[in-house]
Short mmCIF file of C-alpha atoms in Angstrom, two decimals:
data_model
loop_
_atom_site.label_atom_id
_atom_site.label_comp_id
_atom_site.label_asym_id
_atom_site.label_seq_id
_atom_site.Cartn_x
_atom_site.Cartn_y
_atom_site.Cartn_z
CA MET A 21 -41.00 7.12 -57.19
CA ASP A 22 -39.62 3.65 -56.54
CA PRO A 23 -36.88 3.54 -53.87
CA HIS A 24 -34.76 1.46 -56.30
CA GLU A 25 -34.83 2.51 -59.91
CA HIS A 26 -32.74 0.91 -62.66
CA ASP A 27 -31.51 2.72 -65.71
CA THR A 28 -31.15 0.95 -69.05
CA ASN A 29 -27.59 -0.16 -68.22
CA GLY A 30 -28.72 -2.07 -65.12
CA ARG A 31 -27.18 0.33 -62.61
CA THR A 32 -29.22 0.97 -59.48
CA THR A 33 -30.01 4.50 -58.42
CA THR A 34 -31.52 5.31 -55.07
CA ALA A 35 -34.21 7.80 -54.28
CA GLN A 36 -35.70 8.70 -50.96
CA PRO A 37 -39.47 8.28 -50.60
CA ALA A 38 -41.35 11.51 -50.00
CA ASP A 39 -42.24 12.23 -46.39
CA GLY A 40 -45.20 10.11 -45.33
CA ALA A 41 -45.11 7.93 -48.48
CA ALA A 42 -45.46 4.20 -47.92
CA THR A 43 -42.68 1.96 -49.11
CA ALA A 44 -43.32 0.06 -52.32
CA THR A 45 -44.64 -3.51 -52.07
CA SER A 46 -42.59 -6.29 -53.58
CA ASP A 47 -43.60 -7.88 -56.87
CA ALA A 48 -40.81 -10.46 -56.69
CA ASP A 49 -43.02 -13.54 -56.14
CA ALA A 50 -45.54 -12.65 -58.84
CA LEU A 51 -42.76 -11.70 -61.24
CA ALA A 52 -40.90 -14.94 -60.48
CA ASP A 53 -44.06 -16.93 -61.32
CA GLU A 54 -44.62 -15.00 -64.56
CA LEU A 55 -41.00 -15.27 -65.72
CA GLY A 56 -40.92 -18.95 -64.76
CA ARG A 57 -43.92 -19.67 -67.00
CA ILE A 58 -42.29 -17.72 -69.82
CA GLN A 59 -39.06 -19.69 -69.39
CA LEU A 60 -40.88 -23.05 -69.46
CA ARG A 61 -42.79 -22.14 -72.62
CA SER A 62 -39.82 -20.57 -74.47
CA ILE A 63 -38.24 -22.61 -77.26
CA ASP A 64 -35.35 -20.30 -78.13
CA ASP A 65 -34.63 -16.58 -78.26
CA ARG A 66 -37.40 -15.87 -80.79
CA ARG A 67 -40.04 -18.60 -80.32
CA LEU A 68 -42.40 -19.78 -77.57
CA ARG A 69 -45.41 -22.04 -77.07
CA ALA A 70 -48.82 -20.45 -76.54
CA ARG A 71 -52.45 -21.57 -76.62
CA ILE A 72 -55.03 -20.66 -79.24
CA ASP A 73 -57.72 -18.97 -77.20
CA THR A 74 -60.30 -17.86 -79.76
CA VAL A 75 -60.99 -18.11 -83.49
CA VAL A 76 -62.87 -15.12 -84.91
CA ASP A 77 -64.41 -14.89 -88.38
CA HIS A 78 -63.68 -11.17 -88.63
CA ASP A 79 -65.14 -10.49 -92.09
CA ALA A 80 -65.54 -12.09 -95.52
CA GLU A 81 -61.78 -12.09 -96.11
CA THR A 82 -60.16 -12.17 -92.66
CA ILE A 83 -59.80 -14.66 -89.81
CA ARG A 84 -58.30 -13.69 -86.46
CA LEU A 85 -56.63 -16.02 -84.00
CA TRP A 86 -56.27 -14.87 -80.39
CA TYR A 87 -53.29 -16.44 -78.62
CA ARG A 88 -52.91 -16.66 -74.86
CA LEU A 89 -49.26 -16.10 -74.04
CA PRO A 90 -47.55 -17.80 -71.07
CA HIS A 91 -47.83 -14.68 -68.91
CA ASP A 92 -51.61 -14.44 -69.50
CA ALA A 93 -51.38 -11.62 -72.03
CA TYR A 94 -53.04 -11.96 -75.44
CA ALA A 95 -51.75 -11.54 -78.97
CA VAL A 96 -53.90 -11.35 -82.10
CA GLU A 97 -52.96 -12.43 -85.61
CA GLU A 98 -54.97 -11.83 -88.75
CA PHE A 99 -54.98 -14.30 -91.63
CA GLU A 100 -56.37 -14.08 -95.13
CA LYS A 101 -59.32 -16.46 -95.38
CA PRO A 102 -58.20 -19.40 -97.55
CA ILE A 103 -60.64 -19.27 -100.46
CA PRO A 104 -60.20 -21.78 -102.05
CA TRP A 105 -58.69 -23.98 -99.34
CA SER A 106 -55.05 -24.34 -100.32
CA ASP A 107 -51.67 -24.64 -98.64
CA ARG A 108 -50.58 -21.44 -100.35
CA PHE A 109 -52.48 -19.70 -97.49
CA LYS A 110 -50.63 -19.55 -94.17
CA PHE A 111 -53.87 -20.15 -92.23
CA ALA A 112 -54.45 -23.45 -94.06
CA ARG A 113 -50.85 -24.55 -93.44
CA VAL A 114 -51.09 -23.72 -89.73
CA ILE A 115 -54.42 -25.55 -89.29
CA GLU A 116 -53.23 -28.66 -91.11
CA ASP A 117 -49.93 -28.63 -89.18
CA LEU A 118 -51.97 -28.76 -85.96
CA GLY A 119 -53.68 -31.90 -87.31
CA TYR A 120 -57.04 -30.32 -88.11
CA SER A 121 -59.09 -29.85 -91.25
CA PRO A 122 -61.42 -27.01 -92.21
CA SER A 123 -64.43 -28.96 -90.97
CA SER A 124 -62.86 -29.53 -87.52
CA LEU A 125 -61.64 -25.95 -87.04
CA GLY A 126 -63.53 -25.51 -83.77
CA GLY A 127 -61.23 -28.02 -82.11
CA ILE A 128 -58.15 -25.81 -82.36
CA GLU A 129 -59.25 -23.59 -79.47
CA GLY A 130 -57.06 -24.58 -76.55
CA GLU A 131 -54.43 -26.21 -78.76
CA GLU A 132 -50.78 -25.37 -78.25
CA ILE A 133 -49.07 -23.49 -81.07
CA VAL A 134 -45.54 -22.22 -81.64
CA LEU A 135 -45.32 -18.44 -82.01
CA GLU A 136 -42.36 -16.48 -83.26
CA ARG A 137 -41.46 -12.83 -82.80
CA VAL A 138 -41.77 -10.99 -86.13
CA ASP A 139 -41.30 -7.22 -86.23
CA GLY A 140 -42.10 -6.98 -82.52
CA GLU A 141 -45.35 -8.98 -82.76
CA TRP A 142 -46.18 -12.62 -82.06
CA ARG A 143 -47.10 -14.65 -85.15
CA ALA A 144 -47.80 -18.34 -85.71
CA GLU A 145 -44.71 -20.11 -86.94
CA ASP A 146 -45.24 -20.96 -90.60
CA PRO A 147 -44.82 -24.75 -91.05
CA GLU A 148 -43.47 -24.17 -94.55
CA LYS A 149 -40.79 -21.81 -93.28
CA ARG A 150 -39.92 -24.16 -90.41
CA PHE A 151 -39.19 -26.92 -92.93
CA ASP A 152 -37.05 -24.64 -95.10
CA ASP A 153 -35.06 -23.37 -92.10
CA GLY A 154 -34.14 -26.90 -91.07
CA PHE A 155 -31.90 -27.58 -94.07
CA PRO A 156 -28.89 -25.76 -95.40
CA PRO A 157 -29.38 -23.98 -98.75
CA SER A 158 -27.40 -26.64 -100.58
CA ALA A 159 -29.85 -29.34 -99.48
CA THR A 160 -32.90 -27.51 -100.69
CA GLY A 161 -31.49 -25.77 -103.71
CA GLY A 162 -29.51 -28.13 -105.86
CA THR A 163 -25.73 -28.20 -105.66
CA GLY A 164 -23.47 -29.10 -102.80
CA PRO A 165 -22.42 -32.22 -100.96
CA ILE A 166 -25.91 -33.54 -100.22
CA ALA A 167 -27.25 -32.97 -103.76
CA GLY A 168 -24.01 -34.42 -105.19
CA LEU A 169 -24.45 -37.56 -103.10
CA GLY A 170 -27.50 -38.63 -105.08
CA PHE A 171 -25.65 -38.18 -108.36
CA GLY A 172 -22.61 -40.07 -107.04
CA ILE A 173 -24.71 -43.00 -105.84
CA THR A 174 -26.47 -43.17 -109.21
CA VAL A 175 -23.17 -43.25 -111.13
CA LEU A 176 -21.75 -45.86 -108.76
CA TYR A 177 -24.88 -47.98 -109.12
CA LEU A 178 -24.75 -47.88 -112.93
CA LEU A 179 -21.04 -48.69 -112.98
CA LEU A 180 -21.44 -51.62 -110.61
CA LEU A 181 -24.48 -52.85 -112.51
CA PHE A 182 -22.49 -52.86 -115.76
CA VAL A 183 -19.55 -54.70 -114.18
CA ALA A 184 -21.80 -57.25 -112.46
CA THR A 185 -23.95 -58.03 -115.50
CA ALA A 186 -21.04 -58.07 -117.96
CA GLY A 187 -19.29 -60.74 -115.92
CA ALA A 188 -22.43 -62.87 -115.45
CA MET A 189 -22.69 -65.92 -117.63
CA ASN A 190 -26.49 -66.12 -117.68
CA VAL A 191 -29.60 -63.99 -117.30
CA VAL A 192 -30.45 -65.29 -113.82
CA GLY A 193 -27.00 -64.34 -112.53
CA ALA A 194 -27.31 -60.88 -114.10
CA LEU A 195 -30.73 -60.28 -112.48
CA ALA A 196 -29.50 -61.50 -109.08
CA ALA A 197 -26.51 -59.16 -109.30
CA ALA A 198 -28.75 -56.24 -110.31
CA PHE A 199 -31.13 -56.81 -107.37
CA MET A 200 -28.20 -57.16 -104.96
CA LEU A 201 -26.75 -53.87 -106.18
CA CYS A 202 -30.14 -52.14 -105.85
CA PHE A 203 -30.37 -53.36 -102.26
CA LEU A 204 -26.83 -52.24 -101.41
CA THR A 205 -27.42 -48.84 -103.01
CA LEU A 206 -30.56 -48.28 -100.96
CA LEU A 207 -28.80 -49.44 -97.81
CA VAL A 208 -25.88 -47.06 -98.36
CA ALA A 209 -28.25 -44.17 -99.09
CA TYR A 210 -30.31 -44.94 -95.97
CA LEU A 211 -27.28 -45.21 -93.69
CA TRP A 212 -25.63 -42.10 -95.13
#
């Protein structure tokens, strides 16, 4: 029994070693190194960076990726083999996000990948999900201030185009006004 045991609430309890038992050796330095590597490779409270160690063609329908975690443990993830190659398969999305193609798959061993904790297991972060998580629902789904901005700019552009061309005395003046309004509209949209 350890001379210092901690319960789940973090309280320390003491126990006396049995007669003749050697005192426990300290793991503090090794643990500090391990936790330091984990801290450096952590992105947030659910994601970290790891290395792809091995790619295994498990069977006709399954591919396995072995990840080496920062504390030198391994995690394995199985993917459905993308037949045909398509971004509807997570494996294809992950490989392409790393900058590789199917023909250069061997190069991913040793590459860094972002893993996320899903149901207690480490899984490759899905690039498609990462993109969707980066925007509020109103930006990806239709209505709201960002979606309304495009409509507002379009209405403003058409109104200004009508006013500018109606007041122009000739065709050249109307075209110049239209191009100027297009430029201003794009500038406002870019700066917004």
